[in-house]
Amino acid sequence: MSRRLAAIAVLLGGVLAACSGNNPAVHFCDDYGDAVGKLYSAAGDYAVAPDQFHAVAASTMDELSRVRAGAPNDELRRAFDSAYFAMTVFSEDEGLADFLVRTDFAQDDVVKACAESGVELKPDAG
């Protein structure tokens, strides 16, 4: 009886591990949150550190191409494209920083799509 119980426990453990497997959105959402969180944080300091904001914005925009490639599904890719477009319409750093300061991080299209996929993103604390 103990062998049978042990076999059932092993089988149940395998089933539970398979059911609780990694959420494919986690890596993408975390990457996006890290990159864009830094941008939001730097935007808050734009008035005192515009050069730092420029550097963060440039590196973030470069990094976002890699991040998009990691989107595990069309829904997250569409959300990314929408959010990315919103960040690229500004020709000047000041306009982008102002937009980000006035924007609620929770309303970012990717943040909302990630939440629907079970991944909660929070803005970078600085």
PDB file of C-alpha atoms in Angstrom:
ATOM      1  CA  MET A   1       0.000   0.000   0.000  1.00  0.00           C
ATOM      2  CA  SER A   2       2.819   2.451   0.742  1.00  0.00           C
ATOM      3  CA  ARG A   3       4.310   1.934  -2.742  1.00  0.00           C
ATOM      4  CA  ARG A   4       0.960   2.677  -4.304  1.00  0.00           C
ATOM      5  CA  LEU A   5       0.586   5.779  -2.121  1.00  0.00           C
ATOM      6  CA  ALA A   6       4.107   6.880  -3.032  1.00  0.00           C
ATOM      7  CA  ALA A   7       3.372   6.369  -6.735  1.00  0.00           C
ATOM      8  CA  ILE A   8       0.167   8.385  -6.449  1.00  0.00           C
ATOM      9  CA  ALA A   9       2.039  11.152  -4.639  1.00  0.00           C
ATOM     10  CA  VAL A  10       4.695  11.267  -7.375  1.00  0.00           C
ATOM     11  CA  LEU A  11       2.027  11.286 -10.098  1.00  0.00           C
ATOM     12  CA  LEU A  12       0.040  13.988  -8.310  1.00  0.00           C
ATOM     13  CA  GLY A  13       3.188  16.045  -7.853  1.00  0.00           C
ATOM     14  CA  GLY A  14       3.912  15.816 -11.581  1.00  0.00           C
ATOM     15  CA  VAL A  15       0.366  16.819 -12.488  1.00  0.00           C
ATOM     16  CA  LEU A  16       0.466  19.782 -10.115  1.00  0.00           C
ATOM     17  CA  ALA A  17       3.830  20.884 -11.488  1.00  0.00           C
ATOM     18  CA  ALA A  18       2.503  20.700 -15.026  1.00  0.00           C
ATOM     19  CA  CYS A  19      -0.633  22.639 -14.127  1.00  0.00           C
ATOM     20  CA  SER A  20       1.284  25.325 -12.306  1.00  0.00           C
ATOM     21  CA  GLY A  21       3.909  25.654 -15.040  1.00  0.00           C
ATOM     22  CA  ASN A  22       5.482  28.974 -15.850  1.00  0.00           C
ATOM     23  CA  ASN A  23       3.168  31.644 -17.180  1.00  0.00           C
ATOM     24  CA  PRO A  24       4.665  32.491 -20.596  1.00  0.00           C
ATOM     25  CA  ALA A  25       3.794  36.167 -20.073  1.00  0.00           C
ATOM     26  CA  VAL A  26       5.934  36.550 -16.947  1.00  0.00           C
ATOM     27  CA  HIS A  27       9.304  37.032 -18.654  1.00  0.00           C
ATOM     28  CA  PHE A  28       7.924  39.449 -21.252  1.00  0.00           C
ATOM     29  CA  CYS A  29       5.943  41.445 -18.702  1.00  0.00           C
ATOM     30  CA  ASP A  30       8.857  41.641 -16.265  1.00  0.00           C
ATOM     31  CA  ASP A  31      11.203  42.799 -19.045  1.00  0.00           C
ATOM     32  CA  TYR A  32       8.722  45.430 -20.161  1.00  0.00           C
ATOM     33  CA  GLY A  33       8.044  46.575 -16.607  1.00  0.00           C
ATOM     34  CA  ASP A  34      11.751  46.895 -15.845  1.00  0.00           C
ATOM     35  CA  ALA A  35      12.481  48.891 -18.998  1.00  0.00           C
ATOM     36  CA  VAL A  36       9.474  51.179 -18.932  1.00  0.00           C
ATOM     37  CA  GLY A  37       9.514  51.514 -15.144  1.00  0.00           C
ATOM     38  CA  LYS A  38      12.969  53.091 -15.401  1.00  0.00           C
ATOM     39  CA  LEU A  39      11.641  55.466 -18.041  1.00  0.00           C
ATOM     40  CA  TYR A  40       8.691  56.540 -15.889  1.00  0.00           C
ATOM     41  CA  SER A  41      11.028  57.071 -12.942  1.00  0.00           C
ATOM     42  CA  ALA A  42      13.479  59.139 -14.993  1.00  0.00           C
ATOM     43  CA  ALA A  43      10.587  61.219 -16.366  1.00  0.00           C
ATOM     44  CA  GLY A  44       9.761  62.311 -12.839  1.00  0.00           C
ATOM     45  CA  ASP A  45      13.278  63.727 -12.538  1.00  0.00           C
ATOM     46  CA  TYR A  46      13.374  65.341 -15.974  1.00  0.00           C
ATOM     47  CA  ALA A  47      13.400  68.922 -14.645  1.00  0.00           C
ATOM     48  CA  VAL A  48      16.570  68.318 -12.606  1.00  0.00           C
ATOM     49  CA  ALA A  49      18.252  65.678 -14.783  1.00  0.00           C
ATOM     50  CA  PRO A  50      17.258  66.044 -18.454  1.00  0.00           C
ATOM     51  CA  ASP A  51      20.491  64.426 -19.662  1.00  0.00           C
ATOM     52  CA  GLN A  52      19.849  61.382 -17.506  1.00  0.00           C
ATOM     53  CA  PHE A  53      16.301  61.147 -18.869  1.00  0.00           C
ATOM     54  CA  HIS A  54      17.668  61.326 -22.407  1.00  0.00           C
ATOM     55  CA  ALA A  55      20.103  58.483 -21.699  1.00  0.00           C
ATOM     56  CA  VAL A  56      17.403  56.335 -20.074  1.00  0.00           C
ATOM     57  CA  ALA A  57      14.952  57.056 -22.894  1.00  0.00           C
ATOM     58  CA  ALA A  58      17.489  56.144 -25.562  1.00  0.00           C
ATOM     59  CA  SER A  59      18.499  52.893 -23.877  1.00  0.00           C
ATOM     60  CA  THR A  60      14.863  51.999 -23.148  1.00  0.00           C
ATOM     61  CA  MET A  61      13.787  52.521 -26.740  1.00  0.00           C
ATOM     62  CA  ASP A  62      16.702  50.350 -27.901  1.00  0.00           C
ATOM     63  CA  GLU A  63      15.808  47.666 -25.365  1.00  0.00           C
ATOM     64  CA  LEU A  64      12.121  47.620 -26.264  1.00  0.00           C
ATOM     65  CA  SER A  65      12.765  45.990 -29.638  1.00  0.00           C
ATOM     66  CA  ARG A  66      14.259  43.011 -27.815  1.00  0.00           C
ATOM     67  CA  VAL A  67      11.421  43.031 -25.296  1.00  0.00           C
ATOM     68  CA  ARG A  68       8.760  42.939 -28.037  1.00  0.00           C
ATOM     69  CA  ALA A  69      10.371  39.863 -29.550  1.00  0.00           C
ATOM     70  CA  GLY A  70       9.653  38.057 -26.288  1.00  0.00           C
ATOM     71  CA  ALA A  71       5.893  38.660 -26.358  1.00  0.00           C
ATOM     72  CA  PRO A  72       4.336  35.196 -26.093  1.00  0.00           C
ATOM     73  CA  ASN A  73       1.083  36.018 -27.904  1.00  0.00           C
ATOM     74  CA  ASP A  74      -0.665  38.436 -30.247  1.00  0.00           C
ATOM     75  CA  GLU A  75      -2.588  40.154 -27.452  1.00  0.00           C
ATOM     76  CA  LEU A  76       0.610  41.189 -25.670  1.00  0.00           C
ATOM     77  CA  ARG A  77       2.247  42.177 -28.970  1.00  0.00           C
ATOM     78  CA  ARG A  78      -0.719  44.424 -29.838  1.00  0.00           C
ATOM     79  CA  ALA A  79      -0.621  46.001 -26.381  1.00  0.00           C
ATOM     80  CA  PHE A  80       3.108  46.536 -26.760  1.00  0.00           C
ATOM     81  CA  ASP A  81       2.692  48.138 -30.192  1.00  0.00           C
ATOM     82  CA  SER A  82       0.078  50.529 -28.838  1.00  0.00           C
ATOM     83  CA  ALA A  83       2.178  51.526 -25.826  1.00  0.00           C
ATOM     84  CA  TYR A  84       5.325  51.819 -27.943  1.00  0.00           C
ATOM     85  CA  PHE A  85       3.561  54.044 -30.454  1.00  0.00           C
ATOM     86  CA  ALA A  86       2.428  56.343 -27.644  1.00  0.00           C
ATOM     87  CA  MET A  87       6.055  56.749 -26.580  1.00  0.00           C
ATOM     88  CA  THR A  88       7.387  57.379 -30.084  1.00  0.00           C
ATOM     89  CA  VAL A  89       5.093  60.236 -31.098  1.00  0.00           C
ATOM     90  CA  PHE A  90       7.197  62.732 -29.144  1.00  0.00           C
ATOM     91  CA  SER A  91      10.091  64.276 -31.009  1.00  0.00           C
ATOM     92  CA  GLU A  92      11.519  65.947 -27.909  1.00  0.00           C
ATOM     93  CA  ASP A  93      12.478  64.400 -24.576  1.00  0.00           C
ATOM     94  CA  GLU A  94      10.566  67.086 -22.711  1.00  0.00           C
ATOM     95  CA  GLY A  95       7.287  66.078 -24.389  1.00  0.00           C
ATOM     96  CA  LEU A  96       7.834  62.396 -23.626  1.00  0.00           C
ATOM     97  CA  ALA A  97       8.773  63.120 -20.021  1.00  0.00           C
ATOM     98  CA  ASP A  98       5.700  65.325 -19.584  1.00  0.00           C
ATOM     99  CA  PHE A  99       3.481  62.611 -21.086  1.00  0.00           C
ATOM    100  CA  LEU A 100       4.904  59.946 -18.780  1.00  0.00           C
ATOM    101  CA  VAL A 101       4.578  62.123 -15.687  1.00  0.00           C
ATOM    102  CA  ARG A 102       0.927  62.775 -16.513  1.00  0.00           C
ATOM    103  CA  THR A 103       0.186  59.146 -17.378  1.00  0.00           C
ATOM    104  CA  ASP A 104      -0.924  56.586 -14.828  1.00  0.00           C
ATOM    105  CA  PHE A 105       1.428  53.594 -15.149  1.00  0.00           C
ATOM    106  CA  ALA A 106      -1.539  51.298 -14.492  1.00  0.00           C
ATOM    107  CA  GLN A 107      -3.181  52.568 -17.694  1.00  0.00           C
ATOM    108  CA  ASP A 108      -0.253  51.541 -19.909  1.00  0.00           C
ATOM    109  CA  ASP A 109      -1.614  49.070 -22.476  1.00  0.00           C
ATOM    110  CA  VAL A 110       1.040  46.471 -21.675  1.00  0.00           C
ATOM    111  CA  VAL A 111       0.520  46.823 -17.930  1.00  0.00           C
ATOM    112  CA  LYS A 112      -3.209  46.172 -18.440  1.00  0.00           C
ATOM    113  CA  ALA A 113      -2.586  43.240 -20.818  1.00  0.00           C
ATOM    114  CA  CYS A 114      -0.077  41.730 -18.408  1.00  0.00           C
ATOM    115  CA  ALA A 115      -2.606  42.012 -15.580  1.00  0.00           C
ATOM    116  CA  GLU A 116      -5.118  40.135 -17.735  1.00  0.00           C
ATOM    117  CA  SER A 117      -2.437  37.466 -18.207  1.00  0.00           C
ATOM    118  CA  GLY A 118      -1.941  37.207 -14.447  1.00  0.00           C
ATOM    119  CA  VAL A 119       1.195  39.347 -14.133  1.00  0.00           C
ATOM    120  CA  GLU A 120       0.972  42.504 -12.048  1.00  0.00           C
ATOM    121  CA  LEU A 121       3.444  45.249 -12.891  1.00  0.00           C
ATOM    122  CA  LYS A 122       4.178  48.193 -10.645  1.00  0.00           C
ATOM    123  CA  PRO A 123       6.090  51.362 -11.491  1.00  0.00           C
ATOM    124  CA  ASP A 124       9.753  51.539 -10.598  1.00  0.00           C
ATOM    125  CA  ALA A 125      10.130  53.058  -7.142  1.00  0.00           C
ATOM    126  CA  GLY A 126      13.120  55.021  -8.358  1.00  0.00           C
TER     127      GLY A 126
END
